[in-house]
Coordinates of C-alpha atoms and ligand atoms in Angstrom, one line a residue:
Chain A
M1 CA -39.4 210.4 -54.2
I2 CA -39.5 210.9 -50.4
A3 CA -42.6 212.7 -49.4
V4 CA -42.7 214.2 -45.9
D5 CA -45.9 215.8 -44.8
G6 CA -46.5 217.8 -41.7
L7 CA -43.9 215.9 -39.6
T8 CA -43.9 217.2 -36.0
K9 CA -42.0 216.2 -32.9
S10 CA -42.1 217.8 -29.5
Y11 CA -40.2 217.2 -26.3
G12 CA -42.3 218.5 -23.5
T13 CA -43.4 222.0 -24.5
A14 CA -40.5 222.4 -27.0
T15 CA -41.5 221.6 -30.6
V16 CA -38.2 220.7 -32.2
V17 CA -39.6 219.8 -35.7
D18 CA -42.7 221.8 -36.5
G19 CA -44.9 220.5 -39.3
V20 CA -42.2 220.1 -41.9
S21 CA -43.4 219.2 -45.4
L22 CA -41.0 218.4 -48.1
T23 CA -40.5 216.3 -51.2
L24 CA -37.0 214.9 -51.8
P25 CA -36.2 214.0 -55.4
D26 CA -35.3 210.5 -56.6
A27 CA -31.9 211.5 -57.7
G28 CA -29.3 214.1 -57.0
V29 CA -27.6 215.6 -53.9
T30 CA -29.7 217.5 -51.4
S31 CA -28.0 219.1 -48.4
I32 CA -29.7 220.1 -45.2
I33 CA -28.0 223.0 -43.3
G34 CA -28.9 224.9 -40.2
P35 CA -27.6 225.8 -36.7
N36 CA -27.1 223.3 -33.8
G37 CA -30.5 222.2 -32.4
A38 CA -32.4 223.2 -35.6
G39 CA -34.0 219.8 -35.7
K40 CA -32.1 218.3 -38.6
S41 CA -31.2 215.1 -36.9
T42 CA -34.7 214.8 -35.5
L43 CA -36.2 215.2 -38.9
L44 CA -33.9 212.5 -40.4
S45 CA -34.5 210.2 -37.5
M46 CA -38.2 210.3 -38.1
V47 CA -37.9 209.6 -41.8
S48 CA -35.6 206.7 -41.0
R49 CA -38.1 205.3 -38.4
I50 CA -35.8 205.6 -35.5
L51 CA -38.1 208.1 -33.8
G52 CA -41.9 208.0 -33.9
P53 CA -43.4 211.4 -34.9
D54 CA -46.2 213.2 -33.0
A55 CA -47.9 214.0 -36.2
G56 CA -47.4 213.8 -39.9
T57 CA -46.4 211.1 -42.5
A58 CA -43.4 210.1 -44.5
S59 CA -43.2 207.8 -47.5
V60 CA -40.4 206.5 -49.7
D61 CA -41.5 205.7 -53.3
G62 CA -45.0 205.4 -52.0
V63 CA -44.1 203.1 -49.1
D64 CA -45.3 204.6 -45.9
V65 CA -42.3 204.3 -43.6
F66 CA -44.2 204.1 -40.3
S67 CA -46.5 201.2 -41.3
A68 CA -44.5 199.2 -43.9
S69 CA -42.3 196.3 -42.9
G70 CA -38.8 197.4 -41.9
R71 CA -37.2 195.4 -44.6
E72 CA -39.2 197.0 -47.4
V73 CA -38.1 200.4 -46.2
A74 CA -34.5 199.3 -45.6
K75 CA -34.3 198.1 -49.2
R76 CA -35.1 201.7 -50.4
L77 CA -33.6 203.9 -47.7
S78 CA -30.2 203.6 -45.9
V79 CA -29.1 205.8 -43.1
L80 CA -25.8 207.0 -41.7
R81 CA -26.3 208.3 -38.2
Q82 CA -24.5 211.2 -36.6
D83 CA -23.1 209.0 -33.9
T84 CA -20.7 206.2 -34.8
H85 CA -20.1 204.9 -31.4
M86 CA -20.2 201.1 -31.4
T87 CA -19.9 198.6 -28.6
A88 CA -19.9 195.4 -30.7
R89 CA -16.3 194.2 -31.4
I90 CA -16.4 193.7 -35.2
T91 CA -14.1 194.2 -38.1
V92 CA -14.6 196.8 -40.8
R93 CA -15.6 194.2 -43.3
E94 CA -18.1 192.6 -40.9
L95 CA -19.7 196.0 -40.4
V96 CA -20.0 196.6 -44.1
E97 CA -21.5 193.2 -44.5
F98 CA -24.3 194.2 -42.2
G99 CA -25.3 196.7 -44.9
R100 CA -26.5 193.7 -47.0
F101 CA -28.9 192.5 -44.2
P102 CA -32.1 194.0 -45.7
H103 CA -31.4 192.1 -49.0
S104 CA -30.0 188.9 -47.8
G105 CA -31.3 188.5 -44.3
G106 CA -27.7 188.0 -43.2
R107 CA -26.8 185.1 -45.6
L108 CA -24.2 186.6 -47.9
T109 CA -24.7 185.8 -51.6
P110 CA -21.8 186.2 -54.1
D111 CA -23.5 189.5 -55.2
C112 CA -23.4 190.6 -51.6
R113 CA -19.7 189.9 -51.3
A114 CA -19.1 191.8 -54.5
S115 CA -20.9 194.9 -53.3
V116 CA -19.2 194.7 -49.9
T117 CA -15.8 194.6 -51.6
S118 CA -16.7 197.4 -53.9
A119 CA -18.0 199.5 -51.1
L120 CA -14.8 199.0 -49.2
S121 CA -12.6 200.1 -52.1
Y122 CA -14.9 203.0 -52.9
C123 CA -14.2 204.3 -49.4
D124 CA -10.5 203.5 -49.6
L125 CA -10.7 200.9 -46.9
D126 CA -9.2 197.8 -48.6
H127 CA -6.2 197.8 -46.4
L128 CA -8.3 198.3 -43.2
A129 CA -11.0 195.7 -44.0
H130 CA -9.7 193.1 -41.5
R131 CA -9.1 195.7 -38.7
G132 CA -11.4 195.9 -35.6
L133 CA -13.7 198.9 -35.7
H134 CA -12.4 199.9 -32.3
E135 CA -8.8 200.0 -33.6
L136 CA -9.6 202.8 -36.1
S137 CA -9.3 206.6 -35.9
G138 CA -12.5 208.6 -35.8
G139 CA -12.3 209.4 -39.5
Q140 CA -11.5 205.9 -40.6
R141 CA -14.5 204.7 -38.6
Q142 CA -16.7 207.3 -40.2
R143 CA -15.6 206.0 -43.6
A144 CA -16.4 202.4 -42.5
F145 CA -20.0 203.5 -41.8
V146 CA -20.2 205.3 -45.1
A147 CA -19.1 202.0 -46.7
M148 CA -21.8 200.1 -44.9
V149 CA -24.4 202.5 -46.2
L150 CA -23.0 202.0 -49.7
A151 CA -23.2 198.3 -49.4
Q152 CA -26.9 198.6 -48.5
D153 CA -27.2 199.9 -52.1
T154 CA -30.5 201.8 -51.7
R155 CA -31.9 204.4 -54.0
Y156 CA -32.2 206.9 -51.1
V157 CA -29.3 207.5 -48.8
L158 CA -29.7 209.7 -45.7
L159 CA -26.5 210.9 -44.0
D160 CA -26.3 212.9 -40.8
E161 CA -23.0 214.8 -40.8
P162 CA -21.0 212.3 -42.9
L163 CA -18.0 214.7 -42.8
N164 CA -17.6 214.4 -39.0
N165 CA -14.0 213.7 -38.0
L166 CA -12.7 213.7 -41.6
D167 CA -9.6 215.5 -42.7
M168 CA -9.9 217.8 -45.8
A169 CA -8.8 215.1 -48.2
H170 CA -11.2 212.5 -47.0
A171 CA -14.0 215.0 -46.6
T172 CA -13.6 216.1 -50.2
G173 CA -13.3 212.4 -51.1
V174 CA -16.6 211.5 -49.4
M175 CA -18.4 214.4 -51.1
R176 CA -17.0 213.5 -54.5
L177 CA -18.1 209.9 -53.8
L178 CA -21.6 211.0 -52.9
R179 CA -21.7 213.2 -56.0
R180 CA -20.6 210.2 -58.1
L181 CA -23.2 208.0 -56.6
A182 CA -25.9 210.5 -57.5
D183 CA -24.5 211.0 -61.1
E184 CA -23.5 207.4 -62.0
R185 CA -25.9 205.3 -60.0
D186 CA -28.9 207.7 -60.0
K187 CA -29.1 207.7 -56.3
S188 CA -30.7 210.4 -54.2
I189 CA -28.3 211.6 -51.5
V190 CA -29.7 213.6 -48.6
L191 CA -27.1 214.8 -46.2
V192 CA -26.8 217.1 -43.2
L193 CA -23.8 219.4 -43.5
H194 CA -22.3 222.0 -41.3
D195 CA -19.8 223.1 -43.8
I196 CA -21.9 225.3 -46.1
N197 CA -19.2 225.5 -48.6
Y198 CA -19.2 221.8 -49.2
A199 CA -23.0 222.1 -49.5
S200 CA -22.5 224.9 -52.0
A201 CA -20.0 223.1 -54.1
H202 CA -21.6 219.7 -54.3
S203 CA -25.4 220.0 -53.9
D204 CA -28.2 220.3 -56.4
R205 CA -30.4 221.6 -53.7
I206 CA -30.0 223.1 -50.3
I207 CA -32.6 223.1 -47.5
A208 CA -32.0 225.3 -44.6
M209 CA -33.7 224.7 -41.2
R210 CA -34.0 226.8 -38.2
D211 CA -36.1 226.2 -35.0
G212 CA -37.7 223.1 -36.4
A213 CA -38.9 224.6 -39.7
V214 CA -37.6 225.0 -43.2
V215 CA -36.6 228.6 -43.8
A216 CA -34.9 228.4 -47.2
D217 CA -35.0 225.8 -49.9
G218 CA -33.6 225.9 -53.4
A219 CA -30.5 225.7 -55.7
P220 CA -27.2 226.7 -54.1
A221 CA -27.4 230.0 -55.9
E222 CA -30.6 230.8 -54.1
V223 CA -29.6 229.7 -50.6
I224 CA -25.9 230.7 -50.5
T225 CA -26.6 234.4 -50.3
P226 CA -25.7 236.7 -47.5
E227 CA -29.3 237.5 -46.7
A228 CA -30.5 233.9 -46.6
L229 CA -27.5 232.7 -44.6
E230 CA -27.8 235.5 -42.1
D231 CA -31.5 234.6 -41.6
V232 CA -30.6 231.0 -41.0
Y233 CA -27.6 231.4 -38.7
G234 CA -28.1 234.9 -37.2
M235 CA -24.6 236.2 -38.1
P236 CA -23.1 238.1 -41.0
F237 CA -21.8 236.4 -44.1
T238 CA -20.1 237.5 -47.3
V239 CA -20.4 235.4 -50.4
H240 CA -17.8 235.3 -53.1
R241 CA -17.8 233.7 -56.5
L242 CA -14.6 231.6 -57.1
G243 CA -14.7 230.0 -60.5
D244 CA -17.9 227.9 -60.5
D245 CA -18.3 227.9 -56.8
L246 CA -20.1 230.2 -54.4
V247 CA -18.0 230.5 -51.3
A248 CA -19.4 231.9 -48.1
S249 CA -17.0 233.6 -45.7
Y250 CA -17.9 233.9 -42.1
F251 CA -14.5 233.6 -40.3
R252 CA -14.3 237.1 -38.9
Chain B
M1 CA -41.2 200.4 -58.9
S2 CA -37.8 200.3 -57.3
P3 CA -35.3 199.5 -59.9
H4 CA -32.5 199.7 -57.3
E5 CA -33.5 196.9 -55.2
L6 CA -31.7 194.3 -57.2
T7 CA -29.2 196.2 -59.3
L8 CA -25.9 195.3 -57.8
E9 CA -23.5 197.4 -59.8
G10 CA -20.9 196.3 -57.3
T11 CA -18.4 194.6 -59.5
E12 CA -18.4 197.0 -62.4
A13 CA -18.6 200.1 -60.3
G14 CA -15.7 202.4 -60.6
K15 CA -12.2 201.1 -61.1
A16 CA -12.4 199.1 -57.9
P17 CA -9.7 196.4 -57.7
T18 CA -12.3 193.8 -57.0
R19 CA -10.3 190.7 -57.5
P20 CA -7.3 191.2 -55.3
G21 CA -9.5 192.9 -52.7
R22 CA -11.7 189.9 -52.5
S23 CA -9.0 187.2 -52.3
V24 CA -7.2 189.2 -49.5
G25 CA -10.5 189.3 -47.7
L26 CA -11.0 185.6 -48.0
V27 CA -7.6 184.8 -46.7
R28 CA -8.0 187.0 -43.7
R29 CA -11.5 185.7 -43.0
A30 CA -10.2 182.1 -42.9
L31 CA -8.2 182.8 -39.7
P32 CA -11.0 183.7 -37.3
S33 CA -13.3 181.0 -38.6
T34 CA -10.8 178.1 -38.2
R35 CA -10.2 179.4 -34.7
T36 CA -14.0 179.4 -34.0
A37 CA -14.2 175.9 -35.4
R38 CA -11.4 174.8 -33.0
V39 CA -13.1 176.4 -30.0
I40 CA -16.5 174.8 -30.8
A41 CA -14.8 171.4 -31.3
S42 CA -12.9 171.6 -28.1
L43 CA -16.0 172.5 -26.2
S44 CA -17.9 169.6 -27.7
V45 CA -15.1 167.2 -26.7
L46 CA -15.4 168.6 -23.2
V47 CA -19.1 168.0 -23.1
V48 CA -18.6 164.4 -24.2
A49 CA -15.9 163.9 -21.6
S50 CA -18.0 165.4 -18.8
L51 CA -20.9 163.2 -19.8
T52 CA -18.7 160.1 -19.7
V53 CA -17.4 161.0 -16.3
F54 CA -20.8 161.8 -15.0
L55 CA -22.4 158.5 -16.3
T56 CA -19.6 156.1 -15.3
W57 CA -17.8 157.4 -12.2
G58 CA -18.1 154.9 -9.4
V59 CA -20.9 152.8 -10.8
D60 CA -19.5 149.6 -9.3
G61 CA -21.3 147.1 -11.5
H62 CA -24.8 148.3 -10.8
W63 CA -25.1 149.5 -14.4
D64 CA -28.8 148.7 -15.1
Y65 CA -29.7 150.6 -12.0
A66 CA -27.3 153.5 -12.2
L67 CA -27.3 154.3 -15.9
P68 CA -30.9 155.1 -16.6
R69 CA -31.1 157.3 -13.5
R70 CA -27.9 159.1 -14.3
A71 CA -28.9 159.5 -17.9
E72 CA -32.1 161.1 -16.9
Q73 CA -30.2 163.5 -14.6
A74 CA -27.8 164.3 -17.3
I75 CA -30.5 165.2 -19.7
A76 CA -32.2 167.4 -17.1
L77 CA -28.9 169.2 -16.5
I78 CA -28.4 169.8 -20.2
V79 CA -31.9 171.0 -20.7
V80 CA -31.5 173.4 -17.9
G81 CA -28.1 174.5 -19.1
A82 CA -29.2 175.1 -22.6
A83 CA -32.3 177.0 -21.5
I84 CA -30.3 179.3 -19.2
A85 CA -27.5 179.8 -21.6
V86 CA -29.7 180.8 -24.6
S87 CA -32.1 182.9 -22.6
T88 CA -29.1 184.8 -21.1
V89 CA -27.3 185.5 -24.4
V90 CA -30.6 186.6 -26.1
F91 CA -31.5 188.9 -23.1
Q92 CA -28.0 190.4 -23.0
T93 CA -28.1 191.2 -26.7
L94 CA -31.5 192.9 -26.2
T95 CA -30.3 195.0 -23.3
H96 CA -26.9 195.6 -24.8
N97 CA -24.9 194.5 -21.8
R98 CA -23.0 191.5 -20.5
I99 CA -23.9 191.8 -16.9
L100 CA -27.7 191.5 -16.6
T101 CA -29.4 188.1 -17.0
P102 CA -33.1 187.2 -16.9
S103 CA -32.4 185.9 -13.3
I104 CA -30.8 189.0 -12.1
M105 CA -33.8 191.0 -13.6
G106 CA -36.3 188.8 -11.6
F107 CA -37.6 186.5 -14.3
D108 CA -37.4 183.4 -12.2
A109 CA -38.7 185.2 -9.1
L110 CA -41.7 186.0 -11.2
Y111 CA -42.0 182.3 -12.2
T112 CA -41.9 181.3 -8.5
L113 CA -44.5 183.9 -7.7
F114 CA -46.9 182.6 -10.4
A115 CA -46.4 179.0 -9.3
T116 CA -47.2 180.0 -5.7
T117 CA -50.2 182.1 -6.9
L118 CA -51.6 179.0 -8.6
V119 CA -51.3 176.9 -5.5
F120 CA -52.8 179.7 -3.4
F121 CA -55.9 180.2 -5.5
L122 CA -56.5 176.6 -6.7
G123 CA -55.8 175.1 -3.3
A124 CA -53.4 172.4 -2.4
N125 CA -55.7 169.4 -3.0
S126 CA -56.5 170.3 -6.6
V127 CA -52.9 171.1 -7.4
E128 CA -51.8 167.8 -5.9
T129 CA -54.1 165.9 -8.2
M130 CA -53.3 168.1 -11.1
D131 CA -51.0 166.8 -13.8
P132 CA -47.6 168.3 -13.3
W133 CA -47.6 169.1 -17.1
I134 CA -50.7 171.3 -16.6
M135 CA -49.1 173.0 -13.7
F136 CA -45.9 173.7 -15.7
S137 CA -47.8 174.8 -18.8
S138 CA -50.1 177.2 -16.9
T139 CA -47.2 178.8 -15.0
T140 CA -45.3 179.1 -18.2
V141 CA -48.2 180.9 -19.9
L142 CA -48.6 183.3 -17.0
L143 CA -44.9 184.0 -17.1
L144 CA -45.0 184.5 -20.9
A145 CA -47.7 187.1 -20.6
G146 CA -46.4 188.8 -17.4
A147 CA -42.7 188.9 -18.2
T148 CA -43.1 189.9 -21.8
T149 CA -45.3 192.9 -20.8
L150 CA -43.2 193.9 -17.9
Y151 CA -39.8 193.6 -19.5
R152 CA -40.9 195.1 -22.8
W153 CA -41.8 198.2 -20.8
M154 CA -38.5 198.1 -18.8
I155 CA -36.4 197.8 -21.9
G156 CA -38.4 200.6 -23.5
D157 CA -36.7 202.1 -26.6
G158 CA -33.4 200.6 -25.5
S159 CA -32.1 203.9 -24.2
R160 CA -32.2 203.1 -20.4
G161 CA -28.8 202.9 -18.9
L162 CA -27.4 199.7 -17.3
Y163 CA -27.7 201.0 -13.8
T164 CA -31.4 201.9 -14.2
L165 CA -32.0 198.4 -15.5
V166 CA -30.1 196.8 -12.6
L167 CA -32.1 198.9 -10.2
M168 CA -35.4 198.0 -11.8
G169 CA -34.5 194.4 -11.9
V170 CA -33.5 194.3 -8.3
I171 CA -36.7 196.0 -7.3
A172 CA -38.8 193.7 -9.4
G173 CA -37.0 190.6 -8.1
T174 CA -37.4 191.7 -4.4
L175 CA -41.0 192.7 -4.9
F176 CA -41.9 189.3 -6.5
G177 CA -40.0 187.5 -3.8
S178 CA -41.7 189.4 -1.0
I179 CA -45.2 188.8 -2.4
Q180 CA -44.4 185.2 -2.8
S181 CA -43.2 184.7 0.7
F182 CA -46.2 186.6 2.0
M183 CA -48.5 184.2 0.2
V184 CA -46.6 181.3 1.6
R185 CA -46.9 182.7 5.1
I186 CA -50.7 183.0 5.0
M187 CA -51.2 179.5 3.6
D188 CA -51.3 176.5 5.8
P189 CA -47.6 176.1 6.5
N190 CA -47.1 172.3 6.5
E191 CA -49.3 171.4 3.6
Y192 CA -48.2 174.1 1.3
D193 CA -44.5 174.0 2.2
S194 CA -44.2 170.5 1.0
L195 CA -46.1 171.2 -2.1
L196 CA -44.0 174.2 -3.0
D197 CA -40.9 172.2 -2.5
Q198 CA -42.2 169.9 -5.1
L199 CA -43.2 172.8 -7.4
L200 CA -39.9 174.7 -7.0
P201 CA -37.2 172.1 -6.8
S202 CA -33.4 172.6 -6.6
F203 CA -30.4 170.9 -8.0
G204 CA -30.6 168.5 -5.1
A205 CA -34.0 167.2 -6.1
L206 CA -34.4 167.5 -9.8
E207 CA -38.0 167.6 -10.9
T208 CA -38.1 165.0 -13.6
D209 CA -41.9 164.7 -13.9
V210 CA -42.0 167.4 -16.5
L211 CA -38.6 166.5 -18.0
A212 CA -40.0 165.3 -21.3
L213 CA -42.1 168.3 -21.9
A214 CA -39.3 170.7 -20.7
A215 CA -36.9 169.0 -23.1
V216 CA -39.3 169.5 -26.0
V217 CA -40.0 173.1 -25.1
M218 CA -36.2 173.7 -24.7
I219 CA -35.4 172.3 -28.1
A220 CA -38.2 174.3 -29.8
G221 CA -37.0 177.5 -28.0
V222 CA -33.4 177.0 -28.9
A223 CA -34.4 176.3 -32.5
V224 CA -36.3 179.6 -32.5
A225 CA -33.2 181.4 -31.1
F226 CA -31.1 180.0 -33.9
R227 CA -33.6 181.1 -36.5
F228 CA -33.3 184.6 -35.0
A229 CA -29.5 184.4 -34.9
R230 CA -28.9 186.8 -37.7
T231 CA -31.5 189.3 -36.5
L232 CA -29.8 189.1 -33.1
D233 CA -26.5 189.9 -34.8
V234 CA -28.1 193.1 -36.1
L235 CA -29.7 193.9 -32.8
G236 CA -26.2 193.7 -31.3
L237 CA -25.4 196.8 -33.3
G238 CA -27.9 198.8 -31.3
R239 CA -31.5 199.7 -31.7
E240 CA -31.1 202.5 -34.2
R241 CA -28.8 200.6 -36.6
A242 CA -31.0 197.6 -36.4
I243 CA -34.0 199.7 -37.4
T244 CA -32.2 201.3 -40.3
L245 CA -31.2 197.8 -41.4
G246 CA -34.8 196.8 -41.6
V247 CA -35.4 195.1 -38.3
D248 CA -38.9 195.7 -36.9
Y249 CA -37.6 196.5 -33.5
R250 CA -40.6 196.3 -31.3
R251 CA -41.8 193.1 -32.8
A252 CA -38.4 191.5 -32.7
V253 CA -37.9 192.5 -29.0
T254 CA -41.4 191.2 -28.1
W255 CA -40.8 187.8 -29.7
L256 CA -37.4 187.4 -28.2
L257 CA -38.6 188.3 -24.7
M258 CA -41.3 185.7 -25.0
L259 CA -38.6 183.2 -26.0
V260 CA -36.6 184.2 -22.9
A261 CA -39.6 183.8 -20.7
V262 CA -40.3 180.3 -22.0
L263 CA -36.7 179.2 -21.5
V264 CA -36.6 180.6 -18.0
A265 CA -39.8 178.7 -17.2
V266 CA -38.2 175.5 -18.4
A267 CA -35.1 175.9 -16.3
T268 CA -36.9 177.1 -13.2
A269 CA -39.4 174.2 -13.4
L270 CA -36.6 171.7 -13.4
V271 CA -34.2 173.1 -10.8
G272 CA -35.6 176.3 -9.4
P273 CA -33.8 179.7 -9.6
V274 CA -30.1 179.6 -10.2
T275 CA -29.3 183.3 -10.3
F276 CA -25.8 183.5 -11.7
L277 CA -25.4 180.5 -13.9
G278 CA -26.4 182.4 -17.0
L279 CA -24.0 185.2 -16.3
L280 CA -21.1 182.8 -16.0
V281 CA -21.8 180.7 -19.1
A282 CA -22.6 183.6 -21.4
N283 CA -19.5 185.5 -20.5
L284 CA -17.3 182.4 -20.8
A285 CA -18.8 181.8 -24.2
Y286 CA -18.1 185.4 -25.3
Q287 CA -14.5 185.1 -24.0
V288 CA -13.6 181.8 -25.7
T289 CA -15.3 182.7 -29.1
R290 CA -14.5 186.4 -29.2
M291 CA -17.3 186.6 -31.7
H292 CA -20.3 188.8 -32.3
R293 CA -22.1 186.2 -34.4
H294 CA -24.9 184.6 -32.4
V295 CA -24.8 181.2 -34.3
I296 CA -21.4 180.8 -32.6
T297 CA -22.0 182.5 -29.2
L298 CA -25.3 180.6 -28.7
T299 CA -23.7 177.3 -29.5
A300 CA -20.7 178.0 -27.3
S301 CA -22.8 179.1 -24.4
I302 CA -24.9 175.9 -24.6
L303 CA -21.8 173.8 -24.6
V304 CA -20.2 175.7 -21.7
A305 CA -23.4 175.4 -19.7
A306 CA -23.5 171.6 -20.3
V307 CA -19.9 171.2 -19.2
A308 CA -20.4 173.4 -16.1
L309 CA -23.5 171.6 -14.9
V310 CA -22.6 168.0 -15.8
L311 CA -19.0 168.1 -14.6
G312 CA -20.1 170.2 -11.6
Q313 CA -22.7 167.7 -10.5
A314 CA -20.2 164.8 -10.9
L315 CA -17.6 166.5 -8.8
L316 CA -20.2 167.4 -6.3
Q317 CA -21.3 163.8 -5.9
H318 CA -17.9 162.1 -5.9
V319 CA -15.5 164.7 -4.5
L320 CA -17.6 166.8 -2.2
H321 CA -20.0 164.0 -1.4
F322 CA -23.0 166.3 -1.5
N323 CA -21.6 168.6 1.1
A324 CA -23.0 171.5 -0.9
T325 CA -25.6 172.0 -3.6
L326 CA -24.6 172.8 -7.2
G327 CA -26.9 175.8 -7.1
S328 CA -25.1 177.3 -4.1
I329 CA -21.6 176.7 -5.6
I330 CA -22.7 178.3 -8.9
N331 CA -24.2 181.3 -7.1
L332 CA -21.0 181.7 -5.0
V333 CA -18.7 181.7 -8.0
G334 CA -21.2 183.6 -10.2
G335 CA -22.0 186.2 -7.5
V336 CA -18.3 187.0 -7.1
Y337 CA -18.0 187.3 -10.9
F338 CA -21.0 189.5 -11.0
I339 CA -19.4 191.9 -8.5
V340 CA -16.2 191.9 -10.5
L341 CA -18.1 192.7 -13.7
I342 CA -20.0 195.6 -12.0
L343 CA -16.8 197.0 -10.6
K344 CA -15.0 196.8 -14.0
E345 CA -18.0 198.5 -15.6
S346 CA -18.1 201.3 -13.1
R347 CA -14.4 202.0 -13.7
A348 CA -14.7 201.9 -17.5
Ligands
ATP401 N1 -34.4 213.1 -26.5 C1 -34.6 214.5 -26.4 N2 -35.2 215.1 -25.4 C2 -35.4 216.4 -25.4 N3 -34.9 217.2 -26.3 C3 -34.3 216.7 -27.4 C4 -34.1 215.3 -27.5 N4 -33.4 215.1 -28.7 C5 -33.2 216.3 -29.2 N5 -33.8 217.3 -28.5 C6 -33.8 218.7 -28.8 O1 -34.3 218.9 -30.1 C7 -33.6 219.9 -30.7 C8 -33.2 219.5 -32.1 O2 -32.2 218.5 -32.0 P1 -31.5 217.9 -33.3 O3 -30.6 216.8 -32.8 O4 -32.5 217.5 -34.3 O5 -30.7 219.1 -33.8 P2 -29.7 219.2 -35.0 O6 -30.3 220.2 -36.0 O7 -29.4 217.8 -35.6 O8 -28.4 219.8 -34.3 P3 -26.9 219.5 -34.5 O9 -26.4 220.3 -35.7 O10 -26.2 219.9 -33.3 O11 -26.7 218.0 -34.8 C9 -32.5 220.4 -29.9 O12 -32.8 221.6 -29.2 C10 -32.4 219.3 -28.8 O13 -32.0 219.8 -27.6
MG402 MG1 -27.7 216.6 -35.6

């Protein structure tokens, strides 16, 4: 369980995350949605120790993320950041190998190599493994970073907009992959999504943020409603049921 | 309490074609690593060749006189080269750039300032009778505390841009230099000048009193850098990725900056400031290895530095007949290179 209690972050007079308290389950897919600037990335950055909070605590399976050793946290929690810019000139495989760092301290064991190889093929990257990261398209690079997070093999996986730059086939592929990780490997996937229909189709739970606070939280059926979505995004929605899925329409 | 720590379901997961995938990976990995081995081997051969030239050129039969002196010089040059190379590579990884070096950021100006301060407050007489080891150690400790605090603050959370850092470094270097020359000015000129010459030598007059201590400190420092090599690899991915991969960023940066400070002290105590040597050897090492792994780049940079200094000194003695100092040649070449790098960066 990830327990977040009263996390707060301000820049000057603007409070961008305002006393958020949440518990995230130890398995399943949880999506975080909300408009630009809602504070989603800031919240995730604090939980992943990149950003120090002004107030509040966060713990992963009882390990306090702000006081525990980095390695202890990194064995439990992996993070995909929104920004995949990279200055280091490395190959895809080398990037994915870095995912093993918390476990092996950089010395790859045979187990490490096996999970690197499996992460690469999970993400459909076998044929690109030897390529330089700088020689990839945006979507291919995004998949390489997803593979690195998989290689880290943690119970909790935080992903900030993992569908950035992906075409439909690969976006659906990544969502299915995340779903499978949750179902087959009992992982807890927490991801920020802008496409609410992907959130609707694949999540067990959806958390909606606006202005630094959680404004809706529940199963897709509770959050993918015209009223709730209008409240979050400030624009009209219609919601249709198509087969098993709730599909929100907001194009006109 | 965390069942997932050790469960590596890697191989059985999904229908992944593990076997062929792995063997393809191995074949492809072999290519860059044999290349790396060749590069390191060639550099090592160059080091041995440079040393041979340096030790034997024009000895004219006075072996028992020339050899020990030259050997001592060669060791000093290698100690300096290794210290500057390693401190530069580490510093560049911490600041995510290939242009700034500890020297450019004012580390050795700070060393000079501290050495002068000691002379200033302790007085010339007591310093003259002081063991050079004590002088070296106390300056190093001052630099360790001062530089680590100052540059920790300058690097901050790693988000300052290159130009901000350049500017801060230039300001810091100039400031330390000005305070130092002000101190020298208000001291008794004759007495202190000669003393400072001794404290702050140049390539022309290698300071070998502290060579043994400097060599030990250098070896310890380089060993620490190699121990940190894998952490440095991760730091090279950027602050945020390093943190999410479990590096305790603040602690790692503090330790590594202390390491840089100690290595700068070693080099400066032996030959005084050589601003652009680090820039040259680090970038040459990156270019020949084309590697992000620090085990390799650190090794290559040490070898490149040894060749540059030892061969440079030999050529200086026998071809240019000391019509220039090695420091000034390095700074001329390195300075031009620095400007080229800055221009390239500003166009990128
Ligand atoms: N370093 C910073 N300094 C000042 N304000 C910041 C800083 N970083 C973020 N903010 C502000 O904090 C707010 C929340 O930003 P955040 O990146 O968390 O939003 P988000 O919900 O992830 O948005 P998006 O969907 O666009 O990624 C924004 O208004 C942003 O302008
Ligand atoms: Mg964001």
